CSV table of C-alpha atoms and ligand atoms in Angstrom, one decimal:
chain,number,residue,atom,x,y,z
V,1,MET,CA,1.1,-17.7,-3.0
V,2,GLU,CA,-1.4,-18.6,0.5
V,3,LEU,CA,-2.9,-16.4,2.2
V,4,VAL,CA,-3.4,-17.6,6.0
V,5,ARG,CA,-5.5,-14.6,8.5
V,6,GLY,CA,-5.2,-15.2,11.7
V,7,LEU,CA,-2.4,-17.7,14.2
V,8,HIS,CA,-5.8,-19.6,14.5
V,9,ASN,CA,-5.9,-20.5,10.4
V,10,LEU,CA,-2.6,-22.0,11.0
V,11,ARG,CA,-2.2,-26.2,10.1
V,12,PRO,CA,0.6,-29.1,11.0
V,13,ARG,CA,1.5,-28.6,7.1
V,14,HIS,CA,2.9,-24.3,7.4
V,15,ARG,CA,5.3,-25.9,9.9
V,16,GLY,CA,8.5,-25.7,8.6
V,17,CYS,CA,10.0,-21.7,6.7
V,18,ALA,CA,12.3,-19.1,6.2
V,19,ALA,CA,10.2,-16.1,7.2
V,20,THR,CA,10.4,-12.3,8.0
V,21,ILE,CA,8.1,-10.0,9.2
V,22,GLY,CA,6.7,-6.2,9.2
V,23,ASN,CA,4.3,-3.8,7.0
V,24,PHE,CA,5.9,-4.4,4.2
V,25,ASP,CA,3.7,-0.9,3.3
V,26,GLY,CA,4.4,0.3,-0.4
V,27,VAL,CA,6.3,-3.0,-0.9
V,28,HIS,CA,9.7,-0.7,-1.8
V,29,VAL,CA,13.4,-1.2,-2.9
V,30,GLY,CA,14.7,-1.6,1.1
V,31,HIS,CA,11.6,-4.4,1.4
V,32,GLN,CA,12.4,-5.8,-2.2
V,33,ALA,CA,15.7,-6.6,-0.8
V,34,ILE,CA,14.9,-8.4,2.2
V,35,LEU,CA,12.1,-10.6,0.1
V,36,SER,CA,15.1,-11.1,-2.1
V,37,ARG,CA,16.9,-12.6,1.0
V,38,LEU,CA,14.6,-14.3,1.9
V,39,ARG,CA,13.7,-16.1,-1.2
V,40,ALA,CA,17.9,-16.8,-1.1
V,41,HIS,CA,17.5,-19.0,2.3
V,42,SER,CA,13.9,-20.9,1.3
V,43,GLU,CA,15.4,-22.4,-1.9
V,44,ARG,CA,18.6,-23.5,0.7
V,45,LEU,CA,16.1,-24.4,2.6
V,46,GLY,CA,13.9,-26.4,0.7
V,47,LEU,CA,10.5,-24.5,2.2
V,48,PRO,CA,7.9,-22.2,1.7
V,49,GLY,CA,9.3,-18.2,2.0
V,50,CYS,CA,6.8,-16.4,4.3
V,51,VAL,CA,6.3,-12.9,5.4
V,52,VAL,CA,4.2,-12.4,8.6
V,53,ILE,CA,1.9,-9.0,8.4
V,54,PHE,CA,-0.2,-6.7,10.4
V,55,GLU,CA,-3.8,-5.8,9.4
V,56,PRO,CA,-4.7,-3.0,10.5
V,57,GLN,CA,-1.3,-1.8,10.6
V,58,PRO,CA,0.4,-1.2,14.4
V,59,ARG,CA,0.1,2.5,14.2
V,60,GLU,CA,-3.4,2.3,12.7
V,61,PHE,CA,-4.4,0.7,15.6
V,62,PHE,CA,-2.5,2.7,18.0
V,63,ALA,CA,-3.4,6.0,17.0
V,64,PRO,CA,-6.3,5.8,14.0
V,65,ASP,CA,-6.6,9.5,13.5
V,66,ALA,CA,-3.1,10.4,13.2
V,67,ALA,CA,-1.6,7.1,11.7
V,68,PRO,CA,-0.1,7.7,8.3
V,69,PRO,CA,-1.3,7.6,5.2
V,70,ARG,CA,-1.3,3.8,3.4
V,71,LEU,CA,1.2,4.1,0.7
V,72,THR,CA,-0.7,0.3,-0.1
V,73,ARG,CA,-3.5,-1.2,0.7
V,74,LEU,CA,-4.1,-4.9,1.4
V,75,ARG,CA,-4.9,-6.4,-1.6
V,76,GLU,CA,-2.2,-3.9,-3.2
V,77,LYS,CA,0.8,-5.5,-0.8
V,78,LEU,CA,-0.2,-8.7,-1.5
V,79,THR,CA,-0.1,-8.6,-5.1
V,80,LEU,CA,3.5,-7.5,-4.7
V,81,LEU,CA,4.2,-9.8,-2.4
V,82,GLN,CA,3.6,-12.0,-4.4
V,83,GLN,CA,5.1,-10.6,-7.7
V,84,ASN,CA,7.8,-10.8,-5.4
V,85,GLY,CA,8.3,-14.5,-5.2
V,86,VAL,CA,6.6,-14.9,-1.9
V,87,ASP,CA,5.2,-17.7,-0.8
V,88,ARG,CA,2.6,-17.5,1.9
V,89,VAL,CA,1.9,-14.5,3.3
V,90,LEU,CA,0.2,-14.6,7.9
V,91,CYS,CA,-1.9,-11.8,7.7
V,92,LEU,CA,-2.0,-11.3,11.7
V,93,ALA,CA,-5.2,-9.0,13.0
V,94,PHE,CA,-3.2,-6.2,15.1
V,95,ASN,CA,-5.4,-5.9,18.5
V,96,ARG,CA,-5.0,-5.7,22.3
V,97,ARG,CA,-4.5,-8.9,21.9
V,98,LEU,CA,-1.5,-9.0,19.9
V,99,ARG,CA,0.4,-5.8,21.1
V,100,GLU,CA,-0.1,-7.4,24.6
V,101,LEU,CA,2.4,-10.3,23.5
V,102,SER,CA,5.3,-9.8,25.4
V,103,ALA,CA,8.9,-10.7,22.5
V,104,GLU,CA,9.1,-14.0,24.3
V,105,GLN,CA,5.5,-14.9,23.9
V,106,PHE,CA,5.6,-13.6,20.6
V,107,VAL,CA,8.7,-16.1,19.3
V,108,GLN,CA,7.2,-18.8,20.6
V,109,GLN,CA,3.3,-18.5,19.7
V,110,VAL,CA,3.9,-17.1,16.1
V,111,LEU,CA,7.6,-18.3,15.2
V,112,ILE,CA,7.9,-21.6,16.4
V,113,ASP,CA,4.4,-22.9,17.3
V,114,GLY,CA,2.8,-21.6,14.7
V,115,LEU,CA,5.5,-21.5,11.7
V,116,GLY,CA,7.8,-23.9,12.7
V,117,VAL,CA,10.8,-20.9,12.0
V,118,ARG,CA,14.1,-22.5,10.1
V,119,HIS,CA,15.7,-18.9,9.1
V,120,LEU,CA,13.7,-15.6,10.0
V,121,GLU,CA,15.3,-12.6,7.7
V,122,VAL,CA,14.9,-9.2,9.6
V,123,GLY,CA,15.1,-5.4,8.1
V,124,ASP,CA,17.7,-3.6,10.7
V,125,ASP,CA,16.4,-1.1,12.6
V,126,PHE,CA,13.2,-3.9,13.1
V,127,ARG,CA,11.5,-3.7,16.7
V,128,PHE,CA,8.9,-6.3,18.0
V,129,GLY,CA,6.8,-7.2,20.9
V,130,CYS,CA,5.0,-5.7,24.1
V,131,ASP,CA,6.7,-2.5,23.9
V,132,ARG,CA,8.7,-2.9,21.4
V,133,SER,CA,10.9,-4.7,23.2
V,134,GLY,CA,12.0,-7.5,20.6
V,135,ASP,CA,15.0,-6.5,18.7
V,136,PHE,CA,17.7,-8.3,17.1
V,137,ALA,CA,20.1,-9.6,19.5
V,138,PHE,CA,17.1,-11.1,21.1
V,139,LEU,CA,15.8,-13.2,17.3
V,140,GLN,CA,19.4,-14.5,17.6
V,141,GLN,CA,19.3,-15.8,21.2
V,142,SER,CA,16.2,-17.2,20.6
V,143,GLY,CA,16.9,-18.2,17.0
V,144,ARG,CA,20.4,-20.2,19.2
V,145,ALA,CA,17.8,-21.6,21.8
V,146,HIS,CA,15.3,-23.2,19.3
V,147,GLY,CA,17.0,-23.8,16.0
V,148,PHE,CA,16.5,-20.8,13.6
V,149,THR,CA,19.0,-18.6,12.1
V,150,VAL,CA,18.6,-14.7,12.3
V,151,GLU,CA,19.5,-12.1,9.2
V,152,ALA,CA,19.0,-8.5,9.4
V,153,ALA,CA,19.5,-7.1,5.9
V,154,ASN,CA,21.6,-3.9,5.1
V,155,THR,CA,20.1,-0.5,4.9
V,156,VAL,CA,19.1,0.4,0.6
V,157,ALA,CA,19.8,3.7,0.1
V,158,GLU,CA,19.5,6.0,-2.9
V,159,SER,CA,20.7,9.2,-2.6
V,160,GLY,CA,22.4,9.2,-0.4
V,161,GLU,CA,19.5,8.2,2.0
V,162,ARG,CA,17.7,5.3,3.7
V,163,ILE,CA,14.7,3.7,1.9
V,164,SER,CA,11.8,4.9,3.8
V,165,SER,CA,7.3,4.1,3.6
V,166,SER,CA,8.1,7.4,5.5
V,167,ARG,CA,10.3,9.1,3.2
V,168,LEU,CA,8.5,7.7,0.6
V,169,ARG,CA,5.7,9.6,2.0
V,170,GLN,CA,6.9,13.2,2.3
V,171,VAL,CA,8.5,12.2,-1.3
V,172,LEU,CA,4.8,11.4,-3.0
V,173,ALA,CA,3.6,14.7,-0.7
V,174,ASP,CA,6.0,16.8,-2.5
V,175,GLY,CA,4.8,15.6,-6.2
V,176,ASP,CA,8.4,13.9,-7.2
V,177,PHE,CA,7.6,11.1,-8.8
V,178,ILE,CA,10.5,10.6,-10.2
V,179,LEU,CA,11.9,10.2,-7.5
V,180,ALA,CA,9.7,7.8,-5.9
V,181,SER,CA,9.9,5.4,-9.3
V,182,LEU,CA,13.8,5.4,-7.9
V,183,LEU,CA,12.3,4.1,-4.0
V,184,LEU,CA,9.4,2.1,-5.4
V,185,GLY,CA,11.3,0.3,-8.0
V,186,ARG,CA,7.6,1.0,-10.4
V,187,PRO,CA,6.3,4.4,-10.7
V,188,PHE,CA,3.6,5.1,-7.7
V,189,SER,CA,0.3,3.4,-8.9
V,190,ILE,CA,-3.0,3.0,-7.1
V,191,THR,CA,-4.9,-0.1,-7.8
V,192,GLY,CA,-9.4,-0.1,-6.9
V,193,ARG,CA,-12.6,-1.0,-7.7
V,194,VAL,CA,-14.5,1.6,-9.7
V,195,VAL,CA,-18.0,2.1,-8.2
V,196,TYR,CA,-20.9,4.8,-8.4
V,197,GLY,CA,-20.5,8.5,-7.6
V,198,GLN,CA,-23.1,10.9,-7.6
V,199,GLN,CA,-23.4,10.4,-11.7
V,200,LEU,CA,-22.1,14.4,-11.7
V,201,GLY,CA,-19.4,13.8,-13.7
V,202,ARG,CA,-20.9,13.2,-16.9
V,203,THR,CA,-23.8,16.1,-16.0
V,204,ILE,CA,-20.6,19.1,-16.3
V,205,GLY,CA,-19.0,17.4,-19.0
V,206,ALA,CA,-16.5,15.2,-16.9
V,207,PRO,CA,-17.2,11.7,-16.5
V,208,THR,CA,-15.1,11.3,-14.1
V,209,ALA,CA,-14.4,7.2,-12.7
V,210,ASN,CA,-14.5,7.3,-9.1
V,211,ILE,CA,-11.9,4.3,-7.8
V,212,GLN,CA,-13.4,3.0,-4.0
V,213,LEU,CA,-10.2,4.0,-1.6
V,214,LYS,CA,-12.5,2.2,1.8
V,215,ARG,CA,-11.8,5.1,4.0
V,216,VAL,CA,-7.9,4.1,3.9
V,217,ASN,CA,-6.3,7.6,3.7
V,218,PRO,CA,-4.1,7.9,0.6
V,219,PRO,CA,-0.7,9.6,0.7
V,220,LEU,CA,-1.8,11.9,-2.4
V,221,HIS,CA,-4.3,15.0,-2.4
V,222,GLY,CA,-5.0,17.0,-5.8
V,223,VAL,CA,-5.2,16.9,-9.1
V,224,TYR,CA,-3.0,15.3,-10.7
V,225,ARG,CA,-1.9,14.0,-14.8
V,226,VAL,CA,-2.4,10.2,-14.8
V,227,SER,CA,-2.7,7.2,-16.9
V,228,VAL,CA,-4.1,3.6,-16.8
V,229,GLU,CA,-3.6,1.0,-18.6
V,230,LEU,CA,-7.0,-0.7,-20.0
V,231,ASP,CA,-7.5,-3.7,-22.4
V,232,GLY,CA,-3.8,-3.9,-23.2
V,233,VAL,CA,-4.3,0.3,-24.3
V,234,VAL,CA,-2.6,3.1,-21.8
V,235,ARG,CA,-4.9,5.5,-21.5
V,236,LYS,CA,-3.9,9.2,-20.4
V,237,GLY,CA,-5.9,10.7,-18.5
V,238,VAL,CA,-6.5,13.5,-15.0
V,239,ALA,CA,-7.5,12.9,-11.6
V,240,ASN,CA,-8.7,14.1,-8.6
V,241,ILE,CA,-8.0,12.5,-4.7
V,242,GLY,CA,-9.1,14.3,-2.4
V,243,LYS,CA,-12.1,15.2,-0.2
V,244,ARG,CA,-14.6,17.1,-2.8
V,245,PRO,CA,-15.1,19.6,-0.3
V,246,SER,CA,-17.5,21.7,-3.6
V,247,VAL,CA,-19.5,18.9,-3.6
V,248,SER,CA,-20.6,16.4,-1.2
V,249,GLY,CA,-18.0,16.5,1.4
V,250,ASP,CA,-18.9,12.7,3.5
V,251,GLY,CA,-15.1,13.8,4.8
V,252,LYS,CA,-13.7,10.8,2.9
V,253,ALA,CA,-10.9,11.1,0.2
V,254,HIS,CA,-12.2,9.6,-3.2
V,255,LEU,CA,-10.0,9.1,-5.9
V,256,GLU,CA,-11.8,9.6,-9.4
V,257,VAL,CA,-10.3,9.5,-13.2
V,258,HIS,CA,-11.4,11.2,-15.9
V,259,LEU,CA,-10.0,9.2,-19.3
V,260,PHE,CA,-8.9,11.4,-22.3
V,261,ASP,CA,-10.7,10.0,-25.3
V,262,PHE,CA,-13.1,7.4,-23.6
V,263,SER,CA,-16.4,6.3,-23.6
V,264,GLY,CA,-17.3,3.8,-22.4
V,265,ASP,CA,-19.0,1.9,-19.3
V,266,LEU,CA,-16.1,1.0,-16.2
V,267,TYR,CA,-18.1,0.7,-13.0
V,268,GLY,CA,-16.7,-2.4,-11.9
V,269,ARG,CA,-13.9,-2.5,-13.8
V,270,ARG,CA,-10.6,-2.7,-11.5
V,271,LEU,CA,-8.0,0.2,-12.4
V,272,THR,CA,-4.7,1.0,-12.1
V,273,VAL,CA,-4.0,5.0,-11.8
V,274,VAL,CA,-0.6,5.9,-12.6
V,275,PHE,CA,0.5,8.9,-10.9
V,276,HIS,CA,2.8,11.4,-13.3
V,277,GLN,CA,2.6,15.1,-12.4
V,278,LYS,CA,0.9,17.2,-9.5
V,279,LEU,CA,-0.9,20.0,-11.4
V,280,ARG,CA,-2.3,21.9,-8.4
V,281,ASP,CA,-4.1,21.1,-4.7
V,282,GLU,CA,-7.9,20.7,-3.7
V,283,LYS,CA,-9.3,23.7,-3.8
V,284,ARG,CA,-13.4,24.6,-2.5
V,285,PHE,CA,-15.6,26.5,-5.2
V,286,ASP,CA,-18.8,28.4,-4.2
V,287,SER,CA,-19.8,27.2,-7.2
V,288,LEU,CA,-20.6,24.1,-9.6
V,289,ASP,CA,-20.0,26.7,-12.5
V,290,ALA,CA,-16.5,28.4,-11.1
V,291,LEU,CA,-15.8,24.0,-9.7
V,292,GLN,CA,-16.8,23.5,-14.0
V,293,ALA,CA,-14.4,26.0,-14.9
V,294,ALA,CA,-11.7,24.5,-13.4
V,295,ILE,CA,-11.2,21.0,-13.7
V,296,LYS,CA,-12.6,22.1,-17.5
V,297,ALA,CA,-8.5,24.2,-17.2
V,298,ASP,CA,-6.8,20.9,-16.0
V,299,PHE,CA,-7.9,18.9,-19.1
V,300,ALA,CA,-6.6,21.5,-21.1
V,301,ALA,CA,-3.2,22.1,-18.7
V,302,ALA,CA,-2.8,17.5,-18.6
V,303,ARG,CA,-3.7,17.1,-22.4
V,304,ALA,CA,-1.0,19.6,-23.2
V,305,GLN,CA,1.0,17.8,-20.8
V,306,TRP,CA,1.0,14.6,-22.8
V,307,GLY,CA,1.2,16.6,-25.7
V,308,LEU,CA,-2.8,15.6,-26.9
O,401,FMN,C1,-9.5,17.1,-13.1
O,401,FMN,C2,-10.9,17.5,-11.7
O,401,FMN,C3,-10.9,18.7,-10.6
O,401,FMN,C4,-11.5,18.0,-9.4
O,401,FMN,N1,-11.0,19.2,-8.9
O,401,FMN,C5,-12.2,19.7,-8.0
O,401,FMN,C6,-11.4,20.9,-6.5
O,401,FMN,O1,-10.4,21.7,-6.5
O,401,FMN,N2,-12.5,20.8,-5.3
O,401,FMN,C7,-13.6,19.9,-5.5
O,401,FMN,O2,-14.2,20.2,-4.5
O,401,FMN,N3,-14.0,18.7,-6.5
O,401,FMN,C8,-13.5,18.8,-7.3
O,401,FMN,N4,-12.7,17.6,-7.9
O,401,FMN,C9,-14.6,16.2,-8.0
O,401,FMN,C10,-15.8,16.7,-8.4
O,401,FMN,O3,-16.6,17.7,-7.4
O,401,FMN,C11,-15.8,15.7,-8.7
O,401,FMN,O4,-15.5,15.4,-10.0
O,401,FMN,C12,-17.6,16.3,-8.9
O,401,FMN,O5,-18.8,16.7,-8.1
O,401,FMN,C13,-18.3,14.8,-9.6
O,401,FMN,O6,-18.5,13.5,-9.0
O,401,FMN,P1,-18.8,12.4,-9.3
O,401,FMN,O7,-18.0,11.4,-10.0
O,401,FMN,O8,-19.2,11.4,-8.1
O,401,FMN,O9,-20.5,12.6,-10.1
O,401,FMN,C14,-12.5,17.5,-9.3
O,401,FMN,C15,-12.7,16.5,-10.3
O,401,FMN,C16,-12.0,16.3,-11.7
O,401,FMN,C17,-11.7,15.5,-12.5
O,402,ADP,N1,-13.8,9.6,-19.9
O,402,ADP,C1,-14.1,8.5,-19.1
O,402,ADP,N2,-13.6,8.6,-18.2
O,402,ADP,C2,-13.5,8.2,-17.0
O,402,ADP,N3,-14.5,7.2,-17.3
O,402,ADP,C3,-15.4,7.5,-18.0
O,402,ADP,C4,-15.6,8.0,-19.2
O,402,ADP,N4,-16.6,7.4,-20.3
O,402,ADP,C5,-17.7,6.9,-19.8
O,402,ADP,N5,-17.2,6.4,-18.1
O,402,ADP,C6,-18.0,6.0,-17.4
O,402,ADP,O1,-18.6,6.7,-16.6
O,402,ADP,C7,-19.0,7.0,-15.6
O,402,ADP,C8,-18.1,8.0,-14.7
O,402,ADP,O2,-19.6,9.0,-15.0
O,402,ADP,P1,-19.8,10.2,-13.9
O,402,ADP,O3,-21.1,11.1,-14.2
O,402,ADP,O4,-18.7,11.0,-13.0
O,402,ADP,O5,-20.1,9.0,-12.9
O,402,ADP,P2,-20.2,8.6,-11.3
O,402,ADP,O6,-20.9,9.1,-10.3
O,402,ADP,O7,-21.2,7.5,-10.9
O,402,ADP,O8,-18.3,8.5,-11.2
O,402,ADP,C9,-17.5,6.2,-15.3
O,402,ADP,O9,-17.5,5.0,-14.0
O,402,ADP,C10,-17.8,5.6,-16.7
O,402,ADP,O10,-17.7,4.1,-16.6
C-alpha cells in the first residue's frame, strides 16, 4: 500500500483510481463494507483503490480539547486499511486552507486534478467541503459533468443500530468488549511502541511496559484485563490506561501493561494490547503503599479471571 502525504505529493502516475473519502476512525465493520465496495469497483476498472483520509481529523482541528477520543491512531488506521485491500492512501492535513475549500473546489482540486477519480464510493451520510455543503446529490452531479460514477454504500447495522465510530466510543466507555468486537470485526486493541517510564514499576513489584500514545486521547480509562501477543505467544496481563494521578501527572494519558509470568526487556518493541474486561476506574491514592496494594489486588483479580 502506498501512502501519499498531501496533495503536493501527487504525481501524474497517481491519476486514475476508484476512491473513497472519510475519517475511517476504527476501520469498523461499516467502514469495511465501504472498502469492500471500493475494491470491487477498482477491480472492475482495473485501477487502484484509493482512500482519502484527514490527519488531524476535522473535529480535532476545529476543537482540539473537545474532540472525541480516537479509536485508531494514524499508524493503526493505515495498517487496517492495508489489511482491507486498499492500494493507496492520500492523507491530507486538515488545516485552514483545506477547511476553506468549497465543495466545488474540493472536487476539482482533490478528486479531478489530483486523483483523476473514475469512481467514488461514499458513506450514506457523507458531507464535505466548507461548512459541509457538499452532499451525495452534489457529487452525482459533479460525476456526470466530469465522468466519474458515484455510489453510496448502504448503512451497516448491528443489533438493529447503525455501526459508527461514535457508537464504538460509547460501547468501549461502557466496557462492552464483546459488542465492540462485533462492531469492529476484531477485538479492540491499541498498538504502540514501548518507551521508558519512570522506572518505578519494578521497584513496587509491578514492571509495566509503557506504550507511547503520542498525546492522543484514548477511548478507554481505567484498569483492564488484557492480552498481548509476543513472539507468537499470547501473554496474559493487566493494563492501566489513564493519567496516573497518584504519581506523575503530566496531564497526559499513559497506557502501561504488566505481563504475567514474563520477564524480559520490551523497550522499543511494538506491542498490540487487546482489551478483554474492565476491572475498575483509575483512582488517586495518597501514598505509594496504597497504590501498590491496589495494583497487587488488580493483579490477583486479573489472574483469577484468566484462571492463572
Ligand atoms: C494494574 C495497575 C493499576 C494502576 N492503577 C492506578 C491508579 O488507580 N491510580 C494511579 O494513579 N496509577 C495507577 N497505576 C499506575 C502506576 O502509578 C504506575 O504504574 C507506576 O507509577 C509505575 O510507573 P512507571 O512504569 O512509569 O515506572 C496503575 C498501574 C497498574 C499496572
Ligand atoms: N512482566 C513484565 N511485564 C511488563 N514489562 C516487563 C515485565 N518484565 C520485565 N519488563 C520490562 O520492564 C519494563 C518496565 O519496568 P518499569 O520499572 O515499570 O520501568 P518503566 O517505568 O521504564 O516502564 C518494561 O518496559 C519491560 O522492558
